[in-house]
mmCIF file of C-alpha atoms and ligand atoms in Angstrom:
data_model
loop_
_atom_site.group_PDB
_atom_site.id
_atom_site.type_symbol
_atom_site.label_atom_id
_atom_site.label_comp_id
_atom_site.label_asym_id
_atom_site.label_seq_id
_atom_site.Cartn_x
_atom_site.Cartn_y
_atom_site.Cartn_z
ATOM 1 C CA UNK A 102 110.300 79.056 69.402
ATOM 2 C CA UNK A 103 109.244 82.687 69.783
ATOM 3 C CA UNK A 104 108.307 84.376 66.534
ATOM 4 C CA UNK A 105 106.965 87.880 65.944
ATOM 5 C CA UNK A 106 104.474 88.413 68.741
ATOM 6 C CA UNK A 107 101.059 90.015 68.755
ATOM 7 C CA UNK A 108 101.310 93.746 68.750
ATOM 8 C CA UNK A 109 98.619 95.721 70.532
ATOM 9 C CA UNK A 110 96.965 98.882 69.285
ATOM 10 C CA UNK A 111 99.408 100.994 71.263
ATOM 11 C CA UNK A 112 102.218 102.208 69.119
ATOM 12 C CA UNK A 113 104.323 105.235 69.699
ATOM 13 C CA UNK A 114 106.448 106.944 67.130
ATOM 14 C CA UNK A 115 109.489 108.861 68.267
ATOM 15 C CA UNK A 116 112.563 110.247 66.569
ATOM 16 C CA UNK A 117 115.804 108.283 67.056
ATOM 17 C CA UNK A 118 118.442 109.614 69.402
ATOM 18 C CA UNK A 119 120.379 110.906 66.434
ATOM 19 C CA UNK A 120 117.198 112.485 65.131
ATOM 20 C CA UNK A 121 117.733 110.855 61.730
ATOM 21 C CA UNK A 122 115.807 107.665 61.698
ATOM 22 C CA UNK A 123 112.171 107.232 62.523
ATOM 23 C CA UNK A 124 111.744 104.218 64.691
ATOM 24 C CA UNK A 125 108.744 102.392 65.788
ATOM 25 C CA UNK A 126 108.564 101.045 69.270
ATOM 26 C CA UNK A 127 105.850 98.471 69.492
ATOM 27 C CA UNK A 128 104.285 98.082 72.889
ATOM 28 C CA UNK A 129 103.804 94.376 72.675
ATOM 29 C CA UNK A 130 101.225 92.548 74.700
ATOM 30 C CA UNK A 131 102.925 89.284 75.506
ATOM 31 C CA UNK A 132 102.486 86.881 78.344
ATOM 32 C CA UNK A 133 105.620 87.507 80.460
ATOM 33 C CA UNK A 134 106.244 83.749 80.454
ATOM 34 C CA UNK A 135 106.783 83.865 76.687
ATOM 35 C CA UNK A 136 109.602 86.405 76.728
ATOM 36 C CA UNK A 137 113.143 85.237 76.184
ATOM 37 C CA UNK A 138 114.738 87.275 78.911
ATOM 38 C CA UNK A 139 118.482 87.965 78.929
ATOM 39 C CA UNK A 140 118.411 90.931 81.317
ATOM 40 C CA UNK A 141 119.560 88.909 84.315
ATOM 41 C CA UNK A 142 119.629 85.447 85.852
ATOM 42 C CA UNK A 143 117.186 86.778 88.461
ATOM 43 C CA UNK A 144 114.268 86.474 86.024
ATOM 44 C CA UNK A 145 113.768 82.702 86.246
ATOM 45 C CA UNK A 146 110.419 81.341 87.348
ATOM 46 C CA UNK A 147 110.090 78.490 89.814
ATOM 47 C CA UNK A 148 109.639 75.129 88.096
ATOM 48 C CA UNK A 149 106.774 72.762 88.919
ATOM 49 C CA UNK A 150 109.096 70.727 91.160
ATOM 50 C CA UNK A 151 110.211 73.829 93.037
ATOM 51 C CA UNK A 152 106.606 75.001 93.476
ATOM 52 C CA UNK A 153 105.641 71.572 94.818
ATOM 53 C CA UNK A 154 108.514 71.749 97.326
ATOM 54 C CA UNK A 155 107.347 75.222 98.381
ATOM 55 C CA UNK A 156 103.726 74.109 98.731
ATOM 56 C CA UNK A 157 104.609 71.208 101.000
ATOM 57 C CA UNK A 158 107.189 73.037 103.142
ATOM 58 C CA UNK A 159 106.841 72.795 106.905
ATOM 59 C CA UNK A 160 106.781 76.317 108.291
ATOM 60 C CA UNK A 161 106.829 78.285 111.534
ATOM 61 C CA UNK A 162 107.511 81.854 112.641
ATOM 62 C CA UNK A 163 111.127 82.465 111.678
ATOM 63 C CA UNK A 164 111.476 85.638 113.771
ATOM 64 C CA UNK A 165 111.042 83.305 116.742
ATOM 65 C CA UNK A 166 113.457 80.857 115.111
ATOM 66 C CA UNK A 167 110.578 78.380 114.714
ATOM 67 C CA UNK A 168 110.624 77.684 110.992
ATOM 68 C CA UNK A 169 112.033 74.174 110.511
ATOM 69 C CA UNK A 170 112.667 74.588 106.782
ATOM 70 C CA UNK A 171 114.568 77.858 107.252
ATOM 71 C CA UNK A 172 116.546 76.281 110.094
ATOM 72 C CA UNK A 173 117.364 73.309 107.902
ATOM 73 C CA UNK A 174 118.486 75.512 104.988
ATOM 74 C CA UNK A 175 120.685 77.587 107.305
ATOM 75 C CA UNK A 176 122.256 74.441 108.780
ATOM 76 C CA UNK A 177 122.845 72.923 105.332
ATOM 77 C CA UNK A 178 124.558 76.047 103.968
ATOM 78 C CA UNK A 179 126.681 76.630 107.083
ATOM 79 C CA UNK A 180 127.838 73.022 106.927
ATOM 80 C CA UNK A 181 128.514 73.004 103.192
ATOM 81 C CA UNK A 182 130.573 76.209 103.276
ATOM 82 C CA UNK A 183 132.324 75.409 106.543
ATOM 83 C CA UNK A 184 131.006 78.282 108.676
ATOM 84 C CA UNK A 185 129.645 78.208 112.246
ATOM 85 C CA UNK A 186 126.285 79.639 111.343
ATOM 86 C CA UNK A 187 124.027 81.021 108.603
ATOM 87 C CA UNK A 188 121.104 83.405 108.388
ATOM 88 C CA UNK A 189 118.362 83.537 105.762
ATOM 89 C CA UNK A 190 117.489 86.879 104.137
ATOM 90 C CA UNK A 191 114.944 87.938 101.551
ATOM 91 C CA UNK A 192 117.593 89.437 99.260
ATOM 92 C CA UNK A 193 121.294 89.750 98.567
ATOM 93 C CA UNK A 194 121.175 93.477 99.159
ATOM 94 C CA UNK A 195 119.897 92.883 102.662
ATOM 95 C CA UNK A 196 122.320 90.073 103.524
ATOM 96 C CA UNK A 197 125.285 92.135 102.317
ATOM 97 C CA UNK A 198 124.106 95.178 104.243
ATOM 98 C CA UNK A 199 123.442 93.305 107.479
ATOM 99 C CA UNK A 200 126.858 91.665 107.053
ATOM 100 C CA UNK A 201 128.630 94.988 106.602
ATOM 101 C CA UNK A 202 126.752 96.412 109.590
ATOM 102 C CA UNK A 203 127.639 93.409 111.746
ATOM 103 C CA UNK A 204 131.334 93.812 110.880
ATOM 104 C CA UNK A 205 131.598 97.612 110.961
ATOM 105 C CA UNK A 206 130.323 100.258 113.352
ATOM 106 C CA UNK A 207 129.512 103.929 112.903
ATOM 107 C CA UNK A 208 132.563 105.741 111.519
ATOM 108 C CA UNK A 209 134.291 102.583 110.312
ATOM 109 C CA UNK A 210 135.245 102.145 106.690
ATOM 110 C CA UNK A 211 135.121 99.274 104.230
ATOM 111 C CA UNK A 212 137.330 98.929 101.154
ATOM 112 C CA UNK A 213 135.351 97.907 98.094
ATOM 113 C CA UNK A 214 135.686 97.772 94.315
ATOM 114 C CA UNK A 215 134.163 100.534 92.222
ATOM 115 C CA UNK A 216 132.329 97.850 90.269
ATOM 116 C CA UNK A 217 131.073 95.962 93.313
ATOM 117 C CA UNK A 218 127.358 95.508 93.790
ATOM 118 C CA UNK A 219 127.505 96.620 97.435
ATOM 119 C CA UNK A 220 129.087 99.889 96.363
ATOM 120 C CA UNK A 221 127.523 100.676 92.999
ATOM 121 C CA UNK A 222 124.105 99.039 92.980
ATOM 122 C CA UNK A 223 122.776 99.035 96.533
ATOM 123 C CA UNK A 224 122.066 102.755 96.849
ATOM 124 C CA UNK A 225 125.047 103.186 99.167
ATOM 125 C CA UNK A 226 123.109 101.346 101.882
ATOM 126 C CA UNK A 227 126.237 100.809 103.993
ATOM 127 C CA UNK A 228 126.650 104.586 104.278
ATOM 128 C CA UNK A 229 122.972 105.522 104.256
ATOM 129 C CA UNK A 230 121.768 102.995 106.808
ATOM 130 C CA UNK A 231 124.957 101.694 108.412
ATOM 131 C CA UNK A 232 127.002 104.897 108.878
ATOM 132 C CA UNK A 233 129.883 102.996 107.298
ATOM 133 C CA UNK A 234 132.167 104.937 104.966
ATOM 134 C CA UNK A 235 132.888 103.132 101.709
ATOM 135 C CA UNK A 236 136.390 103.549 100.249
ATOM 136 C CA UNK A 237 135.882 102.559 96.615
ATOM 137 C CA UNK A 238 138.951 101.287 94.754
ATOM 138 C CA UNK A 239 139.411 100.614 91.072
ATOM 139 C CA UNK A 240 138.858 97.022 90.025
ATOM 140 C CA UNK A 241 141.487 95.327 87.889
ATOM 141 C CA UNK A 242 140.507 93.776 84.550
ATOM 142 C CA UNK A 243 140.083 90.388 86.259
ATOM 143 C CA UNK A 244 137.661 91.813 88.830
ATOM 144 C CA UNK A 245 140.078 91.871 91.781
ATOM 145 C CA UNK A 246 141.584 94.906 93.508
ATOM 146 C CA UNK A 247 145.377 94.981 93.506
ATOM 147 C CA UNK A 248 147.041 94.405 96.866
ATOM 148 C CA UNK A 249 149.172 97.550 96.340
ATOM 149 C CA UNK A 250 146.014 99.610 95.903
ATOM 150 C CA UNK A 251 144.496 98.089 99.020
ATOM 151 C CA UNK A 252 147.715 98.698 100.998
ATOM 152 C CA UNK A 253 147.696 102.374 99.996
ATOM 153 C CA UNK A 254 144.035 102.787 100.949
ATOM 154 C CA UNK A 255 144.297 101.444 104.504
ATOM 155 C CA UNK A 256 144.185 104.518 106.711
ATOM 156 C CA UNK A 257 146.519 105.209 109.587
ATOM 157 C CA UNK A 258 145.118 105.211 113.102
ATOM 158 C CA UNK A 259 144.584 108.966 113.194
ATOM 159 C CA UNK A 260 141.788 111.051 114.640
ATOM 160 C CA UNK A 261 141.168 112.595 111.211
ATOM 161 C CA UNK A 262 140.417 109.328 109.458
ATOM 162 C CA UNK A 263 137.700 106.730 109.417
ATOM 163 C CA UNK A 264 138.854 103.373 110.806
ATOM 164 C CA UNK A 265 139.535 100.952 107.939
ATOM 165 C CA UNK A 266 137.874 97.785 109.146
ATOM 166 C CA UNK A 267 136.887 95.526 106.284
ATOM 167 C CA UNK A 268 137.758 94.459 102.759
ATOM 168 C CA UNK A 269 134.743 93.423 100.653
ATOM 169 C CA UNK A 270 135.169 91.488 97.400
ATOM 170 C CA UNK A 271 132.712 89.935 94.969
ATOM 171 C CA UNK A 272 132.823 86.577 93.149
ATOM 172 C CA UNK A 273 131.805 86.257 90.418
ATOM 173 C CA UNK A 274 132.053 89.939 89.556
ATOM 174 C CA UNK A 275 130.524 90.940 86.221
ATOM 175 C CA UNK A 276 130.699 87.230 85.364
ATOM 176 C CA UNK A 277 134.458 87.055 86.072
ATOM 177 C CA UNK A 278 135.852 84.505 88.498
ATOM 178 C CA UNK A 279 138.444 85.734 90.992
ATOM 179 C CA UNK A 280 141.654 83.725 90.584
ATOM 180 C CA UNK A 281 142.207 81.384 93.546
ATOM 181 C CA UNK A 282 145.825 82.520 94.013
ATOM 182 C CA UNK A 283 144.716 86.135 94.206
ATOM 183 C CA UNK A 284 141.984 85.235 96.693
ATOM 184 C CA UNK A 285 144.501 83.527 98.975
ATOM 185 C CA UNK A 286 147.031 86.363 98.764
ATOM 186 C CA UNK A 287 144.553 89.202 99.207
ATOM 187 C CA UNK A 288 142.720 87.669 102.173
ATOM 188 C CA UNK A 289 146.044 86.805 103.862
ATOM 189 C CA UNK A 290 147.223 90.360 103.293
ATOM 190 C CA UNK A 291 143.979 91.858 104.652
ATOM 191 C CA UNK A 292 144.158 89.716 107.784
ATOM 192 C CA UNK A 293 147.830 90.556 108.292
ATOM 193 C CA UNK A 294 146.841 94.230 108.226
ATOM 194 C CA UNK A 295 144.076 93.628 110.772
ATOM 195 C CA UNK A 296 141.147 93.819 108.342
ATOM 196 C CA UNK A 297 138.131 91.555 108.246
ATOM 197 C CA UNK A 298 137.052 90.124 104.891
ATOM 198 C CA UNK A 299 133.568 89.794 103.385
ATOM 199 C CA UNK A 300 132.625 88.147 100.097
ATOM 200 C CA UNK A 301 129.539 89.051 98.104
ATOM 201 C CA UNK A 302 129.089 85.548 96.730
ATOM 202 C CA UNK A 303 125.754 86.180 95.031
ATOM 203 C CA UNK A 304 127.063 83.994 92.172
ATOM 204 C CA UNK A 305 129.623 81.931 94.079
ATOM 205 C CA UNK A 306 128.149 78.714 92.655
ATOM 206 C CA UNK A 307 128.983 79.949 89.138
ATOM 207 C CA UNK A 308 132.588 80.407 90.278
ATOM 208 C CA UNK A 309 132.635 76.947 91.885
ATOM 209 C CA UNK A 310 131.267 75.262 88.780
ATOM 210 C CA UNK A 311 133.727 77.118 86.575
ATOM 211 C CA UNK A 312 136.754 76.252 88.724
ATOM 212 C CA UNK A 313 135.427 72.805 89.693
ATOM 213 C CA UNK A 314 136.015 73.493 93.367
ATOM 214 C CA UNK A 315 133.924 72.856 96.466
ATOM 215 C CA UNK A 316 132.245 75.394 98.730
ATOM 216 C CA UNK A 317 134.951 75.711 101.438
ATOM 217 C CA UNK A 318 137.638 76.196 98.785
ATOM 218 C CA UNK A 319 135.535 78.814 97.002
ATOM 219 C CA UNK A 320 135.211 80.967 100.133
ATOM 220 C CA UNK A 321 138.588 80.236 101.756
ATOM 221 C CA UNK A 322 140.008 83.308 103.495
ATOM 222 C CA UNK A 323 136.706 85.131 103.993
ATOM 223 C CA UNK A 324 135.291 85.876 107.438
ATOM 224 C CA UNK A 325 131.782 86.134 106.029
ATOM 225 C CA UNK A 326 130.002 85.362 102.774
ATOM 226 C CA UNK A 327 126.647 86.206 101.264
ATOM 227 C CA UNK A 328 125.256 83.526 98.904
ATOM 228 C CA UNK A 329 122.216 84.151 96.672
ATOM 229 C CA UNK A 330 119.670 81.497 95.766
ATOM 230 C CA UNK A 331 117.729 83.732 93.386
ATOM 231 C CA UNK A 332 120.380 84.251 90.691
ATOM 232 C CA UNK A 333 121.622 81.308 88.627
ATOM 233 C CA UNK A 334 120.198 78.830 91.140
ATOM 234 C CA UNK A 335 116.683 79.886 90.166
ATOM 235 C CA UNK A 336 114.847 80.351 93.481
ATOM 236 C CA UNK A 337 112.313 83.211 93.610
ATOM 237 C CA UNK A 338 114.036 84.907 96.568
ATOM 238 C CA UNK A 339 116.591 84.287 99.253
ATOM 239 C CA UNK A 340 120.152 84.880 100.253
ATOM 240 C CA UNK A 341 122.178 83.468 103.117
ATOM 241 C CA UNK A 342 124.785 85.216 105.186
ATOM 242 C CA UNK A 343 127.448 82.888 106.551
ATOM 243 C CA UNK A 344 129.991 83.534 109.269
ATOM 244 C CA UNK A 345 131.034 83.060 112.887
ATOM 245 C CA UNK A 346 128.267 82.555 115.489
ATOM 246 C CA UNK A 347 128.678 85.969 117.190
ATOM 247 C CA UNK A 348 128.697 87.743 113.837
ATOM 248 C CA UNK A 349 125.502 85.986 112.722
ATOM 249 C CA UNK A 350 123.850 86.859 116.044
ATOM 250 C CA UNK A 351 124.649 90.520 115.393
ATOM 251 C CA UNK A 352 123.446 90.256 111.789
ATOM 252 C CA UNK A 353 120.180 88.755 113.074
ATOM 253 C CA UNK A 354 119.645 91.895 115.159
ATOM 254 C CA UNK A 355 120.327 94.117 112.138
ATOM 255 C CA UNK A 356 118.064 92.009 109.933
ATOM 256 C CA UNK A 357 115.165 92.757 112.291
ATOM 257 C CA UNK A 358 116.001 96.482 112.339
ATOM 258 C CA UNK A 359 116.133 96.486 108.532
ATOM 259 C CA UNK A 360 112.631 95.035 108.376
ATOM 260 C CA UNK A 361 113.957 91.712 107.157
ATOM 261 C CA UNK A 362 112.503 89.417 109.804
ATOM 262 C CA UNK A 363 110.166 87.116 107.874
ATOM 263 C CA UNK A 364 107.553 84.906 109.437
ATOM 264 C CA UNK A 365 106.626 81.651 107.620
ATOM 265 C CA UNK A 366 109.669 81.961 105.382
ATOM 266 C CA UNK A 367 109.961 78.184 104.991
ATOM 267 C CA UNK A 368 108.069 78.394 101.703
ATOM 268 C CA UNK A 369 111.012 80.388 100.335
ATOM 269 C CA UNK A 370 113.650 78.300 102.076
ATOM 270 C CA UNK A 371 112.109 75.188 100.489
ATOM 271 C CA UNK A 372 112.672 76.736 97.061
ATOM 272 C CA UNK A 373 116.299 77.360 98.034
ATOM 273 C CA UNK A 374 116.812 73.776 99.200
ATOM 274 C CA UNK A 375 115.259 72.528 95.961
ATOM 275 C CA UNK A 376 117.574 74.801 93.951
ATOM 276 C CA UNK A 377 120.656 73.569 95.806
ATOM 277 C CA UNK A 378 119.664 69.974 95.182
ATOM 278 C CA UNK A 379 118.661 70.245 91.521
ATOM 279 C CA UNK A 380 120.076 73.344 89.888
ATOM 280 C CA UNK A 381 123.791 73.543 90.683
ATOM 281 C CA UNK A 382 124.825 71.159 87.858
ATOM 282 C CA UNK A 383 122.734 73.188 85.378
ATOM 283 C CA UNK A 384 125.056 76.181 85.730
ATOM 284 C CA UNK A 385 127.541 74.476 83.443
ATOM 285 C CA UNK A 386 124.965 74.618 80.636
ATOM 286 C CA UNK A 387 124.408 78.338 81.310
ATOM 287 C CA UNK A 388 128.146 78.873 80.933
ATOM 288 C CA UNK A 389 128.225 76.870 77.703
ATOM 289 C CA UNK A 390 125.263 78.893 76.369
ATOM 290 C CA UNK A 391 127.045 82.141 77.199
ATOM 291 C CA UNK A 392 130.143 80.912 75.371
ATOM 292 C CA UNK A 393 127.976 79.942 72.375
ATOM 293 C CA UNK A 394 126.381 83.404 72.270
ATOM 294 C CA UNK A 395 129.784 85.102 72.358
ATOM 295 C CA UNK A 396 131.209 82.906 69.602
ATOM 296 C CA UNK A 397 128.196 83.466 67.347
ATOM 297 C CA UNK A 398 128.084 87.228 67.952
ATOM 298 C CA UNK A 399 131.770 87.448 67.111
ATOM 299 C CA UNK A 400 131.070 85.512 63.907
ATOM 300 C CA UNK A 401 128.591 88.302 63.051
ATOM 301 C CA UNK A 402 131.407 90.829 63.456
ATOM 302 C CA UNK A 403 130.385 92.106 66.886
ATOM 303 C CA UNK A 404 132.902 92.612 69.651
ATOM 304 C CA UNK A 405 131.807 90.074 72.265
ATOM 305 C CA UNK A 406 134.160 89.276 75.131
ATOM 306 C CA UNK A 407 134.768 85.595 75.881
ATOM 307 C CA UNK A 408 132.646 84.967 78.990
ATOM 308 C CA UNK A 409 133.996 83.085 82.009
ATOM 309 C CA UNK A 410 130.569 82.134 83.369
ATOM 310 C CA UNK A 411 126.993 83.139 82.445
ATOM 311 C CA UNK A 412 127.428 86.810 81.520
ATOM 312 C CA UNK A 413 128.368 87.978 78.034
ATOM 313 C CA UNK A 414 129.396 91.552 77.290
ATOM 314 C CA UNK A 415 129.073 92.727 73.726
ATOM 315 C CA UNK A 416 129.747 96.136 72.228
ATOM 316 C CA UNK A 417 126.855 97.445 70.151
ATOM 317 C CA UNK A 418 127.995 99.808 67.388
ATOM 318 C CA UNK A 419 127.218 103.458 68.029
ATOM 319 C CA UNK A 420 123.664 104.565 67.351
ATOM 320 C CA UNK A 421 122.149 101.056 67.268
ATOM 321 C CA UNK A 422 121.265 100.304 70.879
ATOM 322 C CA UNK A 423 117.735 101.741 70.854
ATOM 323 C CA UNK A 424 116.712 100.226 67.516
ATOM 324 C CA UNK A 425 118.260 96.870 68.325
ATOM 325 C CA UNK A 426 116.437 96.745 71.639
ATOM 326 C CA UNK A 427 113.105 97.428 69.911
ATOM 327 C CA UNK A 428 113.913 94.857 67.196
ATOM 328 C CA UNK A 429 114.611 92.207 69.828
ATOM 329 C CA UNK A 430 111.549 93.139 71.837
ATOM 330 C CA UNK A 431 109.299 92.716 68.806
ATOM 331 C CA UNK A 432 110.580 89.153 68.666
ATOM 332 C CA UNK A 433 109.799 88.570 72.336
ATOM 333 C CA UNK A 434 113.395 89.048 73.482
ATOM 334 C CA UNK A 435 114.218 91.232 76.458
ATOM 335 C CA UNK A 436 117.742 92.547 76.865
ATOM 336 C CA UNK A 437 119.332 95.603 78.410
ATOM 337 C CA UNK A 438 120.830 96.873 75.174
ATOM 338 C CA UNK A 439 123.443 99.569 75.624
ATOM 339 C CA UNK A 440 126.704 100.458 73.891
ATOM 340 C CA UNK A 441 128.165 97.812 76.232
ATOM 341 C CA UNK A 442 125.377 95.247 76.411
ATOM 342 C CA UNK A 443 125.159 92.550 79.063
ATOM 343 C CA UNK A 444 123.451 89.293 78.123
ATOM 344 C CA UNK A 445 122.856 86.833 80.950
ATOM 345 C CA UNK A 446 122.092 83.127 80.534
ATOM 346 C CA UNK A 447 120.094 81.115 83.066
ATOM 347 C CA UNK A 448 118.055 77.981 83.513
ATOM 348 C CA UNK A 449 114.978 79.301 81.690
ATOM 349 C CA UNK A 450 117.042 79.783 78.507
ATOM 350 C CA UNK A 451 117.298 76.585 76.509
ATOM 351 C CA UNK A 452 119.641 76.256 73.523
ATOM 352 C CA UNK A 453 116.568 76.675 71.257
ATOM 353 C CA UNK A 454 115.822 80.040 72.822
ATOM 354 C CA UNK A 455 119.455 81.068 72.459
ATOM 355 C CA UNK A 456 119.243 80.166 68.751
ATOM 356 C CA UNK A 457 116.162 82.413 68.481
ATOM 357 C CA UNK A 458 118.104 85.261 70.060
ATOM 358 C CA UNK A 459 121.013 84.782 67.670
ATOM 359 C CA UNK A 460 118.657 84.696 64.670
ATOM 360 C CA UNK A 461 117.158 87.979 65.854
ATOM 361 C CA UNK A 462 120.639 89.544 66.057
ATOM 362 C CA UNK A 463 121.381 88.290 62.530
ATOM 363 C CA UNK A 464 118.037 89.594 61.208
ATOM 364 C CA UNK A 465 118.561 93.083 62.584
ATOM 365 C CA UNK A 466 118.305 95.094 59.347
ATOM 366 C CA UNK A 467 120.337 98.163 60.247
ATOM 367 C CA UNK A 468 123.852 96.809 60.963
ATOM 368 C CA UNK A 469 125.195 98.388 57.795
ATOM 369 C CA UNK A 470 123.358 101.702 58.154
HETATM 370 C C1 LIG B 231 126.735 90.505 92.718
HETATM 371 C C2 LIG B 231 125.418 90.843 93.339
HETATM 372 N N1 LIG B 231 125.340 91.011 94.655
HETATM 373 C C3 LIG B 231 124.184 91.301 95.273
HETATM 374 C C4 LIG B 231 123.016 91.447 94.559
HETATM 375 C C5 LIG B 231 121.748 91.837 95.260
HETATM 376 O O1 LIG B 231 120.829 90.809 95.262
HETATM 377 P P1 LIG B 231 119.264 91.119 95.407
HETATM 378 O O2 LIG B 231 118.786 91.548 94.070
HETATM 379 O O3 LIG B 231 118.711 89.804 95.855
HETATM 380 O O4 LIG B 231 119.114 92.174 96.438
HETATM 381 C C6 LIG B 231 123.037 91.278 93.170
HETATM 382 C C7 LIG B 231 121.801 91.417 92.375
HETATM 383 O O5 LIG B 231 121.730 91.174 91.205
HETATM 384 C C8 LIG B 231 124.272 90.957 92.547
HETATM 385 O O6 LIG B 231 124.362 90.812 91.222
#
């Protein structure tokens, strides 16, 4: 259990945002392994078993297609998800971008949710590097984009307009699972209107575990999918792009242009294979932990939304975010505390650690100030 942690000599005193309360931000010197980290599910560290798998991986030069472990991982994922082919990338940002660039050319457009990672959190890479115009559309409360909104956004074939080529969705999105009925209807609609469909499935395994469905069902209707190994699955890096053979061949070209051709990448692929074999069933515990956090925070009077998977959103009363963040940090807890705070569970967070987090929320002395 993490208790108050050693505080170094470095302390800074600053006025609070409101200018009323003096707060003390302790710069704590803690071994990063001792933090209880709720910022993201990307923060997990490879377990001993995963490191052993990485150390013993057979490798080769993957730019030449010679790495047997990468080739095996690609074959396994393509087979499991029911696609012709797969391609290993260092990151989800890169696999999404190469996917968008393989689908769309210069002057084409993709329809995407305002809240989508490819639109909001990837520096506009599709536009910056791919010359692809994004058409952002409002996401509904459940994370989807209404078919009416999509229909209105598809541009006519007119010399003034970009060519609407692709619909990109995300699942899970902000921890929400897209309803299967919606997925079927929206992908059918997109295809009927001549659009291609791409899924950012960085957390598709969370959706599968939640809905108790298999891989092909989870991605039904999508022409391509990007799947991350370094989120809830706990690998240190890696994302796979899945799709038809020609599409993957084009994405392979873009991957090289984007500087994403890796050499002895089998050490990373081995971590991914280990994660697929050992970590998928653990996602259910992450979801249960998220649910537990939400229930307990609500019992403290905080407005915490019921999570669908491993991401909890909780409203922090006005004026408390900075002090609460410092309070948690002094107890070895890292969280991105904002008026709307996101807490993410993952395989490095045991129930004991969650209890420590909840105690720290309860002990926060200023709730009534
Ligand atoms: C939904 C989603 N897609 C894509 C990415 C990008 O993945 P990476 O950080 O590996 O580039 C993230 C990262 O957190 C994500 O949450």
